[in-house]
């Protein structure tokens, strides 16, 4: 692609300072005529390139001008901006994206701008708004600065307490944000919405050798996900109910075949049979739980409680 050659030509100019069309042709394995046309195209596109004829001549970037590109091809640039577009939903990120676009040669800017608008990352649950918290910006800065913190944190149902942490990274999961941090007890996760205070100790830290955020998150989230799927409930759903089950249970639902009466068999995972039963209770008679007995018993208890509260006097 010609756009790729233009980027490569610009980077070659940046590296050498001054080049001839013959040198560009040899470097990019094209004809000298093609190399000359590409150099002229860069000049026409507004890149500060000029040529000097005669002995010692060649093509030069005016004033030693430089580009911030690092060898990305046109296709790689498009892929990069497809990925960047979904996270540019804050003023700070939109400003950063505009600056990155301006760092590109003008011949690639149109594609980059278009690519930034074709992706969307919405990992939020329909049932809840995305979480952030008043301390998110402070945590982001602390991660970048490797600043040790005294972190105020309130566990579910508990009072807030302060602990020393080394903030290593931030992760977004289904609309919730989590801080991955080093503590005296090892790596831990902290839900950002439960952070009550952020105070720098004045110390900096070094991440563990070879630390990788994605691998660390997998190690921390794995046991939690296993606990969230510790029990399986089997049942049947009335015709037209599968979509409701899918919205309710998401990836924890597995649909099976249909019975002769049109009802669909399913399996649903959860932390316990009782929890899954409580989630299914809202579907009323459109769902029949078959097993385990603990789930059926919990549904009967819920039915009795509701009948006692709302039944006829």
PDB file of C-alpha atoms in Angstrom:
ATOM      1  CA  UNK A   1       0.000   0.000   0.000  1.00  0.00           C
ATOM      2  CA  UNK A   2       1.261   3.445  -0.850  1.00  0.00           C
ATOM      3  CA  UNK A   3       0.309   4.854   2.554  1.00  0.00           C
ATOM      4  CA  UNK A   4       2.645   2.300   4.153  1.00  0.00           C
ATOM      5  CA  UNK A   5       5.471   3.401   1.847  1.00  0.00           C
ATOM      6  CA  UNK A   6       4.919   7.047   2.706  1.00  0.00           C
ATOM      7  CA  UNK A   7       5.226   6.289   6.418  1.00  0.00           C
ATOM      8  CA  UNK A   8       8.353   4.203   5.789  1.00  0.00           C
ATOM      9  CA  UNK A   9       9.846   6.946   3.619  1.00  0.00           C
ATOM     10  CA  UNK A  10       9.209   9.560   6.297  1.00  0.00           C
ATOM     11  CA  UNK A  11      10.838   7.399   8.964  1.00  0.00           C
ATOM     12  CA  UNK A  12      13.822   6.727   6.699  1.00  0.00           C
ATOM     13  CA  UNK A  13      14.228  10.475   6.209  1.00  0.00           C
ATOM     14  CA  UNK A  14      14.033  10.988   9.952  1.00  0.00           C
ATOM     15  CA  UNK A  15      16.718   8.380  10.574  1.00  0.00           C
ATOM     16  CA  UNK A  16      19.163   9.540   7.879  1.00  0.00           C
ATOM     17  CA  UNK A  17      18.509  13.271   7.873  1.00  0.00           C
ATOM     18  CA  UNK A  18      19.223  13.504   4.141  1.00  0.00           C
ATOM     19  CA  UNK A  19      18.577  10.832   1.511  1.00  0.00           C
ATOM     20  CA  UNK A  20      18.562  10.472  -2.237  1.00  0.00           C
ATOM     21  CA  UNK A  21      15.710   8.951  -4.209  1.00  0.00           C
ATOM     22  CA  UNK A  22      18.081   6.104  -5.117  1.00  0.00           C
ATOM     23  CA  UNK A  23      18.672   5.364  -1.422  1.00  0.00           C
ATOM     24  CA  UNK A  24      14.941   5.400  -0.712  1.00  0.00           C
ATOM     25  CA  UNK A  25      14.352   3.083  -3.660  1.00  0.00           C
ATOM     26  CA  UNK A  26      16.962   0.632  -2.394  1.00  0.00           C
ATOM     27  CA  UNK A  27      15.640   0.763   1.183  1.00  0.00           C
ATOM     28  CA  UNK A  28      11.972   0.187   0.233  1.00  0.00           C
ATOM     29  CA  UNK A  29      12.692  -2.065  -2.746  1.00  0.00           C
ATOM     30  CA  UNK A  30      10.845   0.105  -5.257  1.00  0.00           C
ATOM     31  CA  UNK A  31      11.924   1.878  -8.423  1.00  0.00           C
ATOM     32  CA  UNK A  32      13.733   5.188  -8.154  1.00  0.00           C
ATOM     33  CA  UNK A  33      10.852   6.815 -10.045  1.00  0.00           C
ATOM     34  CA  UNK A  34       8.382   5.509  -7.452  1.00  0.00           C
ATOM     35  CA  UNK A  35      10.591   6.694  -4.609  1.00  0.00           C
ATOM     36  CA  UNK A  36      10.779  10.184  -6.143  1.00  0.00           C
ATOM     37  CA  UNK A  37       6.986  10.299  -6.547  1.00  0.00           C
ATOM     38  CA  UNK A  38       6.532   9.309  -2.911  1.00  0.00           C
ATOM     39  CA  UNK A  39       8.920  12.014  -1.732  1.00  0.00           C
ATOM     40  CA  UNK A  40       7.056  14.573  -3.820  1.00  0.00           C
ATOM     41  CA  UNK A  41       3.759  13.306  -2.366  1.00  0.00           C
ATOM     42  CA  UNK A  42       5.058  13.902   1.160  1.00  0.00           C
ATOM     43  CA  UNK A  43       6.005  17.434   0.199  1.00  0.00           C
ATOM     44  CA  UNK A  44       2.585  18.041  -1.392  1.00  0.00           C
ATOM     45  CA  UNK A  45       0.854  16.678   1.724  1.00  0.00           C
ATOM     46  CA  UNK A  46       2.498  19.338   3.874  1.00  0.00           C
ATOM     47  CA  UNK A  47       5.322  17.280   5.389  1.00  0.00           C
ATOM     48  CA  UNK A  48       8.340  19.642   5.687  1.00  0.00           C
ATOM     49  CA  UNK A  49      10.477  17.922   3.064  1.00  0.00           C
ATOM     50  CA  UNK A  50      12.573  19.750   0.479  1.00  0.00           C
ATOM     51  CA  UNK A  51      15.003  18.681  -2.201  1.00  0.00           C
ATOM     52  CA  UNK A  52      18.385  20.083  -3.258  1.00  0.00           C
ATOM     53  CA  UNK A  53      19.846  19.461  -6.669  1.00  0.00           C
ATOM     54  CA  UNK A  54      23.479  18.830  -7.541  1.00  0.00           C
ATOM     55  CA  UNK A  55      26.399  17.367  -5.696  1.00  0.00           C
ATOM     56  CA  UNK A  56      25.648  16.712  -2.024  1.00  0.00           C
ATOM     57  CA  UNK A  57      21.965  17.179  -2.722  1.00  0.00           C
ATOM     58  CA  UNK A  58      19.031  14.996  -1.831  1.00  0.00           C
ATOM     59  CA  UNK A  59      15.870  15.139   0.212  1.00  0.00           C
ATOM     60  CA  UNK A  60      15.862  16.568   3.736  1.00  0.00           C
ATOM     61  CA  UNK A  61      13.377  17.175   6.546  1.00  0.00           C
ATOM     62  CA  UNK A  62      13.301  20.931   7.091  1.00  0.00           C
ATOM     63  CA  UNK A  63      14.913  21.952  10.371  1.00  0.00           C
ATOM     64  CA  UNK A  64      15.402  18.330  11.333  1.00  0.00           C
ATOM     65  CA  UNK A  65      11.645  17.953  11.793  1.00  0.00           C
ATOM     66  CA  UNK A  66      10.644  14.636  13.299  1.00  0.00           C
ATOM     67  CA  UNK A  67       7.559  12.453  13.479  1.00  0.00           C
ATOM     68  CA  UNK A  68       6.479  10.503  16.546  1.00  0.00           C
ATOM     69  CA  UNK A  69       5.564   7.444  14.495  1.00  0.00           C
ATOM     70  CA  UNK A  70       7.513   4.285  15.259  1.00  0.00           C
ATOM     71  CA  UNK A  71       7.257   2.271  12.092  1.00  0.00           C
ATOM     72  CA  UNK A  72       3.496   1.628  12.176  1.00  0.00           C
ATOM     73  CA  UNK A  73       1.919   0.626   8.880  1.00  0.00           C
ATOM     74  CA  UNK A  74      -1.294   2.210   7.645  1.00  0.00           C
ATOM     75  CA  UNK A  75      -3.203  -0.934   8.604  1.00  0.00           C
ATOM     76  CA  UNK A  76      -1.638  -0.932  12.067  1.00  0.00           C
ATOM     77  CA  UNK A  77      -2.553   2.735  12.502  1.00  0.00           C
ATOM     78  CA  UNK A  78      -6.183   1.989  11.596  1.00  0.00           C
ATOM     79  CA  UNK A  79      -6.269  -0.926  14.045  1.00  0.00           C
ATOM     80  CA  UNK A  80      -4.755   1.256  16.746  1.00  0.00           C
ATOM     81  CA  UNK A  81      -7.380   3.953  16.316  1.00  0.00           C
ATOM     82  CA  UNK A  82     -10.215   1.417  16.262  1.00  0.00           C
ATOM     83  CA  UNK A  83      -8.984   0.358  19.704  1.00  0.00           C
ATOM     84  CA  UNK A  84      -8.419   3.909  20.944  1.00  0.00           C
ATOM     85  CA  UNK A  85     -11.799   5.221  19.823  1.00  0.00           C
ATOM     86  CA  UNK A  86     -13.895   3.381  22.451  1.00  0.00           C
ATOM     87  CA  UNK A  87     -11.843   4.737  25.362  1.00  0.00           C
ATOM     88  CA  UNK A  88     -11.975   8.362  24.167  1.00  0.00           C
ATOM     89  CA  UNK A  89     -15.174   9.121  26.094  1.00  0.00           C
ATOM     90  CA  UNK A  90     -13.634  11.676  28.459  1.00  0.00           C
ATOM     91  CA  UNK A  91     -12.320  15.175  27.655  1.00  0.00           C
ATOM     92  CA  UNK A  92      -8.777  14.110  28.556  1.00  0.00           C
ATOM     93  CA  UNK A  93      -8.853  11.077  26.263  1.00  0.00           C
ATOM     94  CA  UNK A  94     -10.459  13.042  23.406  1.00  0.00           C
ATOM     95  CA  UNK A  95      -7.669  15.630  23.676  1.00  0.00           C
ATOM     96  CA  UNK A  96      -5.016  12.885  23.648  1.00  0.00           C
ATOM     97  CA  UNK A  97      -6.606  11.278  20.600  1.00  0.00           C
ATOM     98  CA  UNK A  98      -6.635  14.584  18.700  1.00  0.00           C
ATOM     99  CA  UNK A  99      -2.939  15.092  19.484  1.00  0.00           C
ATOM    100  CA  UNK A 100      -2.144  11.603  18.247  1.00  0.00           C
ATOM    101  CA  UNK A 101      -4.024  12.265  15.015  1.00  0.00           C
ATOM    102  CA  UNK A 102      -2.035  15.459  14.466  1.00  0.00           C
ATOM    103  CA  UNK A 103       1.208  13.487  14.875  1.00  0.00           C
ATOM    104  CA  UNK A 104       0.336  11.460  11.773  1.00  0.00           C
ATOM    105  CA  UNK A 105       1.206  12.498   8.224  1.00  0.00           C
ATOM    106  CA  UNK A 106      -1.821  14.226   6.687  1.00  0.00           C
ATOM    107  CA  UNK A 107      -2.217  11.376   4.194  1.00  0.00           C
ATOM    108  CA  UNK A 108      -3.123   9.043   7.072  1.00  0.00           C
ATOM    109  CA  UNK A 109      -5.230  11.367   9.225  1.00  0.00           C
ATOM    110  CA  UNK A 110      -8.555  10.792   7.462  1.00  0.00           C
ATOM    111  CA  UNK A 111      -8.368   7.021   7.907  1.00  0.00           C
ATOM    112  CA  UNK A 112      -7.280   7.409  11.539  1.00  0.00           C
ATOM    113  CA  UNK A 113     -10.172   9.742  12.391  1.00  0.00           C
ATOM    114  CA  UNK A 114     -12.663   7.424  10.712  1.00  0.00           C
ATOM    115  CA  UNK A 115     -11.234   4.376  12.462  1.00  0.00           C
ATOM    116  CA  UNK A 116     -11.588   6.024  15.874  1.00  0.00           C
ATOM    117  CA  UNK A 117     -15.350   6.217  15.339  1.00  0.00           C
ATOM    118  CA  UNK A 118     -16.095   2.631  14.315  1.00  0.00           C
ATOM    119  CA  UNK A 119     -15.593   0.889  17.666  1.00  0.00           C
ATOM    120  CA  UNK A 120     -17.446   0.975  20.957  1.00  0.00           C
ATOM    121  CA  UNK A 121     -16.612  -0.658  24.282  1.00  0.00           C
ATOM    122  CA  UNK A 122     -19.676  -0.921  26.516  1.00  0.00           C
ATOM    123  CA  UNK A 123     -18.944  -3.502  29.190  1.00  0.00           C
ATOM    124  CA  UNK A 124     -21.653  -2.221  31.524  1.00  0.00           C
ATOM    125  CA  UNK A 125     -24.541  -4.256  32.798  1.00  0.00           C
ATOM    126  CA  UNK A 126     -27.966  -3.046  31.584  1.00  0.00           C
ATOM    127  CA  UNK A 127     -29.122  -3.207  35.184  1.00  0.00           C
ATOM    128  CA  UNK A 128     -26.564  -0.742  36.554  1.00  0.00           C
ATOM    129  CA  UNK A 129     -24.633   2.342  35.609  1.00  0.00           C
ATOM    130  CA  UNK A 130     -20.901   2.284  35.039  1.00  0.00           C
ATOM    131  CA  UNK A 131     -18.911   2.771  38.229  1.00  0.00           C
ATOM    132  CA  UNK A 132     -16.142   5.215  38.765  1.00  0.00           C
ATOM    133  CA  UNK A 133     -15.793   7.085  42.015  1.00  0.00           C
ATOM    134  CA  UNK A 134     -14.381  10.428  43.131  1.00  0.00           C
ATOM    135  CA  UNK A 135     -10.884   8.987  43.584  1.00  0.00           C
ATOM    136  CA  UNK A 136     -10.436   7.392  40.152  1.00  0.00           C
ATOM    137  CA  UNK A 137      -8.233  10.184  38.754  1.00  0.00           C
ATOM    138  CA  UNK A 138      -5.999  10.113  41.863  1.00  0.00           C
ATOM    139  CA  UNK A 139      -5.585   6.362  41.525  1.00  0.00           C
ATOM    140  CA  UNK A 140      -4.713   6.638  37.819  1.00  0.00           C
ATOM    141  CA  UNK A 141      -2.047   9.218  38.614  1.00  0.00           C
ATOM    142  CA  UNK A 142      -0.652   7.131  41.469  1.00  0.00           C
ATOM    143  CA  UNK A 143      -0.353   4.079  39.195  1.00  0.00           C
ATOM    144  CA  UNK A 144       1.602   6.128  36.659  1.00  0.00           C
ATOM    145  CA  UNK A 145       3.811   7.718  39.335  1.00  0.00           C
ATOM    146  CA  UNK A 146       4.346   4.415  41.199  1.00  0.00           C
ATOM    147  CA  UNK A 147       3.337   6.278  44.328  1.00  0.00           C
ATOM    148  CA  UNK A 148       2.765   4.283  47.507  1.00  0.00           C
ATOM    149  CA  UNK A 149      -0.621   5.075  49.039  1.00  0.00           C
ATOM    150  CA  UNK A 150      -2.571   5.016  52.257  1.00  0.00           C
ATOM    151  CA  UNK A 151      -5.860   3.777  50.875  1.00  0.00           C
ATOM    152  CA  UNK A 152      -9.155   4.162  52.704  1.00  0.00           C
ATOM    153  CA  UNK A 153     -11.403   1.268  51.727  1.00  0.00           C
ATOM    154  CA  UNK A 154     -14.818   0.063  52.885  1.00  0.00           C
ATOM    155  CA  UNK A 155     -15.510  -3.649  52.406  1.00  0.00           C
ATOM    156  CA  UNK A 156     -19.149  -4.654  51.822  1.00  0.00           C
ATOM    157  CA  UNK A 157     -21.027  -4.329  55.096  1.00  0.00           C
ATOM    158  CA  UNK A 158     -17.928  -3.148  56.954  1.00  0.00           C
ATOM    159  CA  UNK A 159     -16.461   0.133  58.145  1.00  0.00           C
ATOM    160  CA  UNK A 160     -13.742   1.864  56.142  1.00  0.00           C
ATOM    161  CA  UNK A 161     -10.158   1.270  57.207  1.00  0.00           C
ATOM    162  CA  UNK A 162      -6.825   2.529  55.902  1.00  0.00           C
ATOM    163  CA  UNK A 163      -4.118   0.258  54.536  1.00  0.00           C
ATOM    164  CA  UNK A 164      -0.788   0.754  52.739  1.00  0.00           C
ATOM    165  CA  UNK A 165      -0.861  -0.305  49.080  1.00  0.00           C
ATOM    166  CA  UNK A 166       1.321  -0.140  45.974  1.00  0.00           C
ATOM    167  CA  UNK A 167      -1.062   0.684  43.084  1.00  0.00           C
ATOM    168  CA  UNK A 168      -0.072  -1.464  40.104  1.00  0.00           C
ATOM    169  CA  UNK A 169      -2.943  -1.065  37.637  1.00  0.00           C
ATOM    170  CA  UNK A 170      -6.629  -0.459  36.984  1.00  0.00           C
ATOM    171  CA  UNK A 171      -9.036  -2.936  35.404  1.00  0.00           C
ATOM    172  CA  UNK A 172     -12.570  -2.422  34.077  1.00  0.00           C
ATOM    173  CA  UNK A 173     -14.932  -5.367  34.458  1.00  0.00           C
ATOM    174  CA  UNK A 174     -18.599  -5.165  33.364  1.00  0.00           C
ATOM    175  CA  UNK A 175     -18.815  -1.465  34.202  1.00  0.00           C
ATOM    176  CA  UNK A 176     -16.974  -1.706  37.532  1.00  0.00           C
ATOM    177  CA  UNK A 177     -13.404  -0.470  38.047  1.00  0.00           C
ATOM    178  CA  UNK A 178     -10.877  -2.320  40.166  1.00  0.00           C
ATOM    179  CA  UNK A 179      -7.457  -1.347  41.481  1.00  0.00           C
ATOM    180  CA  UNK A 180      -4.853  -4.113  41.452  1.00  0.00           C
ATOM    181  CA  UNK A 181      -2.367  -3.359  44.217  1.00  0.00           C
ATOM    182  CA  UNK A 182       0.432  -4.895  46.199  1.00  0.00           C
ATOM    183  CA  UNK A 183      -0.159  -5.223  49.956  1.00  0.00           C
ATOM    184  CA  UNK A 184       1.595  -6.857  52.889  1.00  0.00           C
ATOM    185  CA  UNK A 185      -0.509  -9.926  52.175  1.00  0.00           C
ATOM    186  CA  UNK A 186       0.287 -10.027  48.453  1.00  0.00           C
ATOM    187  CA  UNK A 187      -1.659  -8.866  45.416  1.00  0.00           C
ATOM    188  CA  UNK A 188      -5.228  -7.750  46.048  1.00  0.00           C
ATOM    189  CA  UNK A 189      -8.074  -6.077  44.187  1.00  0.00           C
ATOM    190  CA  UNK A 190      -9.990  -3.050  45.463  1.00  0.00           C
ATOM    191  CA  UNK A 191     -13.257  -1.916  43.927  1.00  0.00           C
ATOM    192  CA  UNK A 192     -12.748   1.747  43.063  1.00  0.00           C
ATOM    193  CA  UNK A 193     -16.300   2.748  44.029  1.00  0.00           C
ATOM    194  CA  UNK A 194     -15.560   1.582  47.610  1.00  0.00           C
ATOM    195  CA  UNK A 195     -12.381   3.655  47.977  1.00  0.00           C
ATOM    196  CA  UNK A 196     -13.028   6.335  50.594  1.00  0.00           C
ATOM    197  CA  UNK A 197      -9.688   8.164  50.554  1.00  0.00           C
ATOM    198  CA  UNK A 198      -6.373   8.294  48.701  1.00  0.00           C
ATOM    199  CA  UNK A 199      -3.272   9.723  50.378  1.00  0.00           C
ATOM    200  CA  UNK A 200       0.296   9.534  49.103  1.00  0.00           C
ATOM    201  CA  UNK A 201       2.951   8.460  51.580  1.00  0.00           C
ATOM    202  CA  UNK A 202       5.714  10.311  49.736  1.00  0.00           C
ATOM    203  CA  UNK A 203       7.395   7.019  48.845  1.00  0.00           C
ATOM    204  CA  UNK A 204       7.695   5.381  45.435  1.00  0.00           C
ATOM    205  CA  UNK A 205       7.824   1.657  44.760  1.00  0.00           C
ATOM    206  CA  UNK A 206       9.046  -0.711  42.088  1.00  0.00           C
ATOM    207  CA  UNK A 207       6.549  -3.227  40.626  1.00  0.00           C
ATOM    208  CA  UNK A 208       7.396  -6.898  41.180  1.00  0.00           C
ATOM    209  CA  UNK A 209       9.893  -8.214  38.645  1.00  0.00           C
ATOM    210  CA  UNK A 210       8.128  -9.241  35.454  1.00  0.00           C
ATOM    211  CA  UNK A 211       4.780  -7.924  36.648  1.00  0.00           C
ATOM    212  CA  UNK A 212       2.060  -8.228  33.994  1.00  0.00           C
ATOM    213  CA  UNK A 213      -1.317  -6.661  34.774  1.00  0.00           C
ATOM    214  CA  UNK A 214      -3.354  -8.992  32.561  1.00  0.00           C
ATOM    215  CA  UNK A 215      -1.771 -12.096  34.095  1.00  0.00           C
ATOM    216  CA  UNK A 216      -2.167 -10.705  37.610  1.00  0.00           C
ATOM    217  CA  UNK A 217      -5.846  -9.966  36.999  1.00  0.00           C
ATOM    218  CA  UNK A 218      -6.462 -13.463  35.668  1.00  0.00           C
ATOM    219  CA  UNK A 219      -4.867 -14.902  38.787  1.00  0.00           C
ATOM    220  CA  UNK A 220      -6.956 -12.727  41.092  1.00  0.00           C
ATOM    221  CA  UNK A 221     -10.252 -12.960  39.207  1.00  0.00           C
ATOM    222  CA  UNK A 222     -10.077 -16.703  38.551  1.00  0.00           C
ATOM    223  CA  UNK A 223     -10.908 -17.843  42.104  1.00  0.00           C
ATOM    224  CA  UNK A 224     -13.692 -15.256  42.301  1.00  0.00           C
ATOM    225  CA  UNK A 225     -15.225 -16.490  39.068  1.00  0.00           C
ATOM    226  CA  UNK A 226     -14.989 -20.071  40.311  1.00  0.00           C
ATOM    227  CA  UNK A 227     -16.890 -19.102  43.464  1.00  0.00           C
ATOM    228  CA  UNK A 228     -19.503 -17.330  41.332  1.00  0.00           C
ATOM    229  CA  UNK A 229     -20.108 -20.585  39.434  1.00  0.00           C
ATOM    230  CA  UNK A 230     -19.802 -23.055  42.317  1.00  0.00           C
ATOM    231  CA  UNK A 231     -23.360 -24.402  41.935  1.00  0.00           C
ATOM    232  CA  UNK A 232     -25.452 -25.415  38.921  1.00  0.00           C
ATOM    233  CA  UNK A 233     -29.250 -25.317  38.769  1.00  0.00           C
ATOM    234  CA  UNK A 234     -31.150 -27.258  36.111  1.00  0.00           C
ATOM    235  CA  UNK A 235     -34.617 -26.357  34.928  1.00  0.00           C
ATOM    236  CA  UNK A 236     -37.086 -25.702  32.136  1.00  0.00           C
ATOM    237  CA  UNK A 237     -38.272 -22.407  30.662  1.00  0.00           C
ATOM    238  CA  UNK A 238     -41.612 -21.706  28.982  1.00  0.00           C
ATOM    239  CA  UNK A 239     -41.693 -20.718  25.290  1.00  0.00           C
ATOM    240  CA  UNK A 240     -40.544 -17.122  24.808  1.00  0.00           C
ATOM    241  CA  UNK A 241     -38.654 -17.029  28.126  1.00  0.00           C
ATOM    242  CA  UNK A 242     -35.141 -17.839  26.858  1.00  0.00           C
ATOM    243  CA  UNK A 243     -34.367 -14.199  26.055  1.00  0.00           C
ATOM    244  CA  UNK A 244     -35.367 -13.146  29.589  1.00  0.00           C
ATOM    245  CA  UNK A 245     -33.131 -15.842  31.046  1.00  0.00           C
ATOM    246  CA  UNK A 246     -30.242 -14.679  28.897  1.00  0.00           C
ATOM    247  CA  UNK A 247     -30.618 -11.064  30.075  1.00  0.00           C
ATOM    248  CA  UNK A 248     -30.907 -12.227  33.678  1.00  0.00           C
ATOM    249  CA  UNK A 249     -28.005 -14.688  33.760  1.00  0.00           C
ATOM    250  CA  UNK A 250     -25.763 -13.790  30.815  1.00  0.00           C
ATOM    251  CA  UNK A 251     -22.757 -16.075  30.446  1.00  0.00           C
ATOM    252  CA  UNK A 252     -23.869 -18.221  33.394  1.00  0.00           C
ATOM    253  CA  UNK A 253     -26.737 -19.645  31.320  1.00  0.00           C
ATOM    254  CA  UNK A 254     -26.566 -22.681  29.036  1.00  0.00           C
ATOM    255  CA  UNK A 255     -29.613 -23.519  26.953  1.00  0.00           C
ATOM    256  CA  UNK A 256     -30.403 -27.090  25.960  1.00  0.00           C
ATOM    257  CA  UNK A 257     -32.974 -28.819  23.808  1.00  0.00           C
ATOM    258  CA  UNK A 258     -36.734 -28.458  23.822  1.00  0.00           C
ATOM    259  CA  UNK A 259     -39.197 -30.829  25.439  1.00  0.00           C
ATOM    260  CA  UNK A 260     -42.313 -32.046  23.664  1.00  0.00           C
ATOM    261  CA  UNK A 261     -44.398 -29.248  25.196  1.00  0.00           C
ATOM    262  CA  UNK A 262     -42.092 -26.573  23.766  1.00  0.00           C
ATOM    263  CA  UNK A 263     -40.336 -25.763  27.028  1.00  0.00           C
ATOM    264  CA  UNK A 264     -36.537 -25.286  26.826  1.00  0.00           C
ATOM    265  CA  UNK A 265     -34.115 -27.079  29.112  1.00  0.00           C
ATOM    266  CA  UNK A 266     -31.386 -24.955  30.702  1.00  0.00           C
ATOM    267  CA  UNK A 267     -28.563 -24.936  33.230  1.00  0.00           C
ATOM    268  CA  UNK A 268     -27.567 -21.869  35.236  1.00  0.00           C
ATOM    269  CA  UNK A 269     -24.475 -21.364  37.397  1.00  0.00           C
ATOM    270  CA  UNK A 270     -24.188 -19.307  40.566  1.00  0.00           C
ATOM    271  CA  UNK A 271     -22.458 -19.131  43.948  1.00  0.00           C
ATOM    272  CA  UNK A 272     -25.118 -21.378  45.520  1.00  0.00           C
ATOM    273  CA  UNK A 273     -28.428 -23.081  44.558  1.00  0.00           C
ATOM    274  CA  UNK A 274     -30.281 -20.667  46.818  1.00  0.00           C
ATOM    275  CA  UNK A 275     -28.859 -17.588  45.083  1.00  0.00           C
ATOM    276  CA  UNK A 276     -29.746 -18.885  41.614  1.00  0.00           C
ATOM    277  CA  UNK A 277     -33.235 -19.800  42.841  1.00  0.00           C
ATOM    278  CA  UNK A 278     -33.759 -16.269  44.138  1.00  0.00           C
ATOM    279  CA  UNK A 279     -32.710 -14.859  40.759  1.00  0.00           C
ATOM    280  CA  UNK A 280     -35.149 -17.132  38.935  1.00  0.00           C
ATOM    281  CA  UNK A 281     -38.025 -16.448  41.310  1.00  0.00           C
ATOM    282  CA  UNK A 282     -38.988 -13.271  39.480  1.00  0.00           C
ATOM    283  CA  UNK A 283     -39.925 -15.290  36.392  1.00  0.00           C
ATOM    284  CA  UNK A 284     -42.675 -17.017  38.312  1.00  0.00           C
ATOM    285  CA  UNK A 285     -44.385 -19.958  36.635  1.00  0.00           C
ATOM    286  CA  UNK A 286     -42.480 -19.382  33.385  1.00  0.00           C
ATOM    287  CA  UNK A 287     -39.576 -21.326  34.883  1.00  0.00           C
ATOM    288  CA  UNK A 288     -39.630 -24.749  36.537  1.00  0.00           C
ATOM    289  CA  UNK A 289     -36.534 -25.673  38.536  1.00  0.00           C
ATOM    290  CA  UNK A 290     -35.810 -29.408  38.388  1.00  0.00           C
ATOM    291  CA  UNK A 291     -32.672 -29.748  40.530  1.00  0.00           C
ATOM    292  CA  UNK A 292     -31.001 -29.547  42.956  1.00  0.00           C
ATOM    293  CA  UNK A 293     -33.461 -29.931  45.795  1.00  0.00           C
ATOM    294  CA  UNK A 294     -31.932 -26.973  47.673  1.00  0.00           C
ATOM    295  CA  UNK A 295     -32.980 -24.630  44.847  1.00  0.00           C
ATOM    296  CA  UNK A 296     -36.532 -26.054  44.754  1.00  0.00           C
ATOM    297  CA  UNK A 297     -36.801 -25.718  48.531  1.00  0.00           C
ATOM    298  CA  UNK A 298     -35.672 -22.095  48.417  1.00  0.00           C
ATOM    299  CA  UNK A 299     -38.265 -21.279  45.752  1.00  0.00           C
ATOM    300  CA  UNK A 300     -40.982 -22.845  47.920  1.00  0.00           C
ATOM    301  CA  UNK A 301     -39.824 -20.726  50.878  1.00  0.00           C
ATOM    302  CA  UNK A 302     -39.890 -17.560  48.792  1.00  0.00           C
ATOM    303  CA  UNK A 303     -43.342 -18.422  47.472  1.00  0.00           C
ATOM    304  CA  UNK A 304     -44.639 -18.920  51.023  1.00  0.00           C
ATOM    305  CA  UNK A 305     -43.098 -15.626  52.181  1.00  0.00           C
ATOM    306  CA  UNK A 306     -44.652 -13.700  49.289  1.00  0.00           C
ATOM    307  CA  UNK A 307     -48.020 -15.370  49.755  1.00  0.00           C
ATOM    308  CA  UNK A 308     -47.973 -14.456  53.420  1.00  0.00           C
ATOM    309  CA  UNK A 309     -47.152 -10.845  52.615  1.00  0.00           C
ATOM    310  CA  UNK A 310     -49.399 -10.306  49.591  1.00  0.00           C
ATOM    311  CA  UNK A 311     -51.979 -13.116  49.801  1.00  0.00           C
ATOM    312  CA  UNK A 312     -55.656 -12.470  50.397  1.00  0.00           C
ATOM    313  CA  UNK A 313     -56.560 -11.899  54.105  1.00  0.00           C
TER     314      UNK A 313
END
